[in-house]
């Protein structure tokens, strides 16, 4: 079998989308030695992140060229059994399509997107869904949302959960704190947030909850560290921090690589994830795998991911978010219990398992195509 994967996200710091495709490719290389895999990358140097023996081929960084010309041309040349994409397939694809749709936030919460991005997703994803041989998603929450949004039989949608990289694990807290102090000049204990600075991640709500925490608990000397790539929404977030009476205790690191993120997770006292909407929520598992107590939203797919191993709150409630952080920081016994439970919870999810489930779908789709081809050939002979 030969399988092609649209891996244009690799090397572009597209956070969840990049983590997803890189982790799948690593799993494929380890699990399936008989099949041939081709990863279509678009950024110079992305090839170094693709494990051997997976072959790479270059497609354009320009999405219009990539989706309108390059991917279709590559698929015609390579003749794979299928093409796996995230959200959007090329306009003309001569192979069956498997599409991963992590959530339908662009339909359920259009206010979180720019107008152009929202319209692009609404058009291209529906076109892809209609022609896809199989749809993959990360949670039961997202499966229900996709089925409802597009009027699909849920059996067309397979739930294949994500996971976190093996790099995320408990390490020496003393060494992690020393690293963070030297690298980011943060000397105080801190609460950590990880996510792009976009409205869906609720960074403004977190800043306001942190202000309330510091004002109501003066004995807590914690700072707030916000890790994530800047977006069109970032100026509002940075302005809110500058206007805060505790702005000197709010830090922005920008995007960081996994090796630095490992240190930040291990150095923080607690991890807070106040997102309004998630199809999964990989940072929850990353923090848990590092042995950190987690406070996160009780909305969308996050309770599925966190289970009973996190303190849940309403992301629309500043008071509720503040109380969750306060309770974890003040109650050391509760925090230790959540840390232990979180490590166990994170172990339920592995990229190896995710890759195997994805391969099962690939072989199912390829087998159906082969059977259909055999039936057609038999009919022609008759």
CSV table of N, CA and C in Angstrom, one decimal, residues 167-226:
chain,number,residue,atom,x,y,z
A,167,UNK,N,8.1,13.3,24.9
A,167,UNK,CA,9.1,14.2,25.6
A,167,UNK,C,8.5,14.8,26.9
A,168,UNK,N,7.2,14.9,27.0
A,168,UNK,CA,6.6,15.5,28.1
A,168,UNK,C,6.5,14.5,29.3
A,169,UNK,N,7.3,14.7,30.3
A,169,UNK,CA,7.4,13.8,31.5
A,169,UNK,C,7.9,14.6,32.7
A,170,UNK,N,7.8,14.1,33.9
A,170,UNK,CA,8.4,14.8,35.0
A,170,UNK,C,9.9,14.8,35.0
A,171,UNK,N,10.5,15.9,35.2
A,171,UNK,CA,11.9,16.1,35.4
A,171,UNK,C,12.2,16.9,36.6
A,172,UNK,N,13.5,17.1,36.9
A,172,UNK,CA,13.8,17.8,38.1
A,172,UNK,C,13.2,19.2,38.1
A,173,UNK,N,12.4,19.5,39.1
A,173,UNK,CA,11.7,20.8,39.2
A,173,UNK,C,12.8,21.9,39.5
A,174,UNK,N,13.8,21.6,40.3
A,174,UNK,CA,14.8,22.6,40.6
A,174,UNK,C,15.6,23.0,39.3
A,175,UNK,N,15.9,22.0,38.5
A,175,UNK,CA,16.6,22.3,37.2
A,175,UNK,C,15.7,23.0,36.3
A,176,UNK,N,14.4,22.6,36.2
A,176,UNK,CA,13.5,23.3,35.4
A,176,UNK,C,13.3,24.8,35.8
A,177,UNK,N,13.2,25.0,37.0
A,177,UNK,CA,13.0,26.4,37.5
A,177,UNK,C,14.3,27.2,37.2
A,178,UNK,N,15.5,26.6,37.3
A,178,UNK,CA,16.7,27.3,37.0
A,178,UNK,C,16.8,27.6,35.5
A,179,UNK,N,16.3,26.7,34.7
A,179,UNK,CA,16.3,26.9,33.2
A,179,UNK,C,15.3,28.1,32.9
A,180,UNK,N,14.1,28.1,33.5
A,180,UNK,CA,13.2,29.1,33.2
A,180,UNK,C,13.7,30.5,33.6
A,181,UNK,N,14.3,30.5,34.8
A,181,UNK,CA,14.9,31.8,35.3
A,181,UNK,C,16.0,32.3,34.3
A,182,UNK,N,16.8,31.4,33.9
A,182,UNK,CA,17.9,31.8,33.0
A,182,UNK,C,17.4,32.2,31.6
A,183,UNK,N,16.5,31.4,31.1
A,183,UNK,CA,16.0,31.6,29.7
A,183,UNK,C,15.0,32.7,29.6
A,184,UNK,N,14.1,32.8,30.5
A,184,UNK,CA,12.9,33.7,30.4
A,184,UNK,C,13.0,34.8,31.5
A,185,UNK,N,14.0,34.8,32.4
A,185,UNK,CA,14.1,35.8,33.5
A,185,UNK,C,12.8,35.8,34.4
A,186,UNK,N,12.3,34.6,34.7
A,186,UNK,CA,11.1,34.5,35.6
A,186,UNK,C,11.6,33.8,36.8
A,187,UNK,N,11.7,34.6,37.9
A,187,UNK,CA,12.3,34.0,39.2
A,187,UNK,C,11.2,33.6,40.2
A,188,UNK,N,10.0,34.0,40.0
A,188,UNK,CA,8.9,33.8,40.9
A,188,UNK,C,8.1,32.5,40.6
A,189,UNK,N,7.4,31.9,41.6
A,189,UNK,CA,6.5,30.8,41.2
A,189,UNK,C,5.4,31.3,40.2
A,190,UNK,N,5.0,30.4,39.4
A,190,UNK,CA,4.1,30.9,38.3
A,190,UNK,C,3.0,29.9,37.9
A,191,UNK,N,1.9,30.5,37.4
A,191,UNK,CA,0.8,29.8,36.8
A,191,UNK,C,1.1,29.8,35.3
A,192,UNK,N,0.9,28.7,34.6
A,192,UNK,CA,1.2,28.6,33.2
A,192,UNK,C,0.0,28.4,32.3
A,193,UNK,N,0.0,29.1,31.2
A,193,UNK,CA,-1.0,28.9,30.1
A,193,UNK,C,-0.2,28.7,28.8
A,194,UNK,N,-0.8,27.7,28.0
A,194,UNK,CA,-0.2,27.4,26.7
A,194,UNK,C,-1.2,27.5,25.6
A,195,UNK,N,-1.1,28.3,24.6
A,195,UNK,CA,-2.0,28.4,23.5
A,195,UNK,C,-1.8,29.6,22.7
A,196,UNK,N,-2.2,29.6,21.4
A,196,UNK,CA,-2.1,30.8,20.6
A,196,UNK,C,-2.9,31.9,21.3
A,197,UNK,N,-2.5,33.2,21.1
A,197,UNK,CA,-3.2,34.3,21.6
A,197,UNK,C,-4.3,34.7,20.7
A,198,UNK,N,-5.4,33.9,20.7
A,198,UNK,CA,-6.6,34.1,19.9
A,198,UNK,C,-7.8,34.1,20.8
A,199,UNK,N,-8.9,34.6,20.4
A,199,UNK,CA,-10.1,34.7,21.3
A,199,UNK,C,-10.6,33.4,21.8
A,200,UNK,N,-10.5,32.4,21.0
A,200,UNK,CA,-11.1,31.1,21.4
A,200,UNK,C,-10.4,30.5,22.6
A,201,UNK,N,-9.1,30.9,22.8
A,201,UNK,CA,-8.3,30.4,24.0
A,201,UNK,C,-8.6,31.2,25.2
A,202,UNK,N,-9.4,32.3,25.1
A,202,UNK,CA,-9.8,33.1,26.3
A,202,UNK,C,-8.6,33.7,27.1
A,203,UNK,N,-7.6,34.2,26.4
A,203,UNK,CA,-6.5,34.8,27.2
A,203,UNK,C,-6.9,36.1,28.0
A,204,UNK,N,-7.9,36.8,27.5
A,204,UNK,CA,-8.3,38.0,28.3
A,204,UNK,C,-9.0,37.6,29.6
A,205,UNK,N,-9.8,36.5,29.5
A,205,UNK,CA,-10.5,36.0,30.7
A,205,UNK,C,-9.5,35.6,31.7
A,206,UNK,N,-8.4,34.9,31.3
A,206,UNK,CA,-7.4,34.4,32.2
A,206,UNK,C,-6.7,35.6,32.8
A,207,UNK,N,-6.4,36.6,32.1
A,207,UNK,CA,-5.7,37.8,32.7
A,207,UNK,C,-6.6,38.4,33.8
A,208,UNK,N,-7.9,38.5,33.5
A,208,UNK,CA,-8.8,39.1,34.5
A,208,UNK,C,-8.9,38.2,35.7
A,209,UNK,N,-8.9,36.9,35.5
A,209,UNK,CA,-9.0,36.0,36.6
A,209,UNK,C,-7.7,36.0,37.5
A,210,UNK,N,-6.6,36.2,36.8
A,210,UNK,CA,-5.3,36.3,37.5
A,210,UNK,C,-5.3,37.6,38.3
A,211,UNK,N,-5.8,38.7,37.8
A,211,UNK,CA,-5.9,39.9,38.5
A,211,UNK,C,-6.7,39.7,39.8
A,212,UNK,N,-7.8,39.0,39.7
A,212,UNK,CA,-8.7,38.8,40.8
A,212,UNK,C,-8.0,37.9,41.8
A,213,UNK,N,-7.2,36.9,41.4
A,213,UNK,CA,-6.5,36.0,42.2
A,213,UNK,C,-5.5,36.7,43.1
A,214,UNK,N,-4.7,37.6,42.4
A,214,UNK,CA,-3.7,38.3,43.2
A,214,UNK,C,-4.3,39.3,44.1
A,215,UNK,N,-5.4,40.0,43.7
A,215,UNK,CA,-6.0,41.0,44.6
A,215,UNK,C,-6.6,40.4,45.8
A,216,UNK,N,-7.2,39.2,45.6
A,216,UNK,CA,-7.9,38.5,46.8
A,216,UNK,C,-7.0,37.6,47.6
A,217,UNK,N,-5.8,37.3,47.1
A,217,UNK,CA,-4.9,36.4,47.8
A,217,UNK,C,-3.5,37.0,47.8
A,218,UNK,N,-3.3,38.1,48.5
A,218,UNK,CA,-2.0,38.8,48.5
A,218,UNK,C,-0.9,37.9,49.0
A,219,UNK,N,-1.1,36.8,49.7
A,219,UNK,CA,-0.1,36.0,50.1
A,219,UNK,C,0.6,35.2,49.0
A,220,UNK,N,-0.2,35.0,47.9
A,220,UNK,CA,0.3,34.3,46.7
A,220,UNK,C,1.2,35.3,45.9
A,221,UNK,N,2.5,34.8,45.7
A,221,UNK,CA,3.4,35.6,45.0
A,221,UNK,C,3.6,35.2,43.5
A,222,UNK,N,2.6,34.5,43.0
A,222,UNK,CA,2.7,33.9,41.7
A,222,UNK,C,2.6,35.0,40.6
A,223,UNK,N,3.3,34.6,39.5
A,223,UNK,CA,3.2,35.3,38.2
A,223,UNK,C,2.4,34.5,37.2
A,224,UNK,N,2.0,35.1,36.1
A,224,UNK,CA,1.3,34.4,35.1
A,224,UNK,C,2.2,34.4,33.8
A,225,UNK,N,2.5,33.2,33.3
A,225,UNK,CA,3.3,33.0,32.1
A,225,UNK,C,2.4,32.5,31.0
A,226,UNK,N,2.4,33.2,29.9
A,226,UNK,CA,1.5,32.9,28.8
A,226,UNK,C,2.4,32.5,27.6
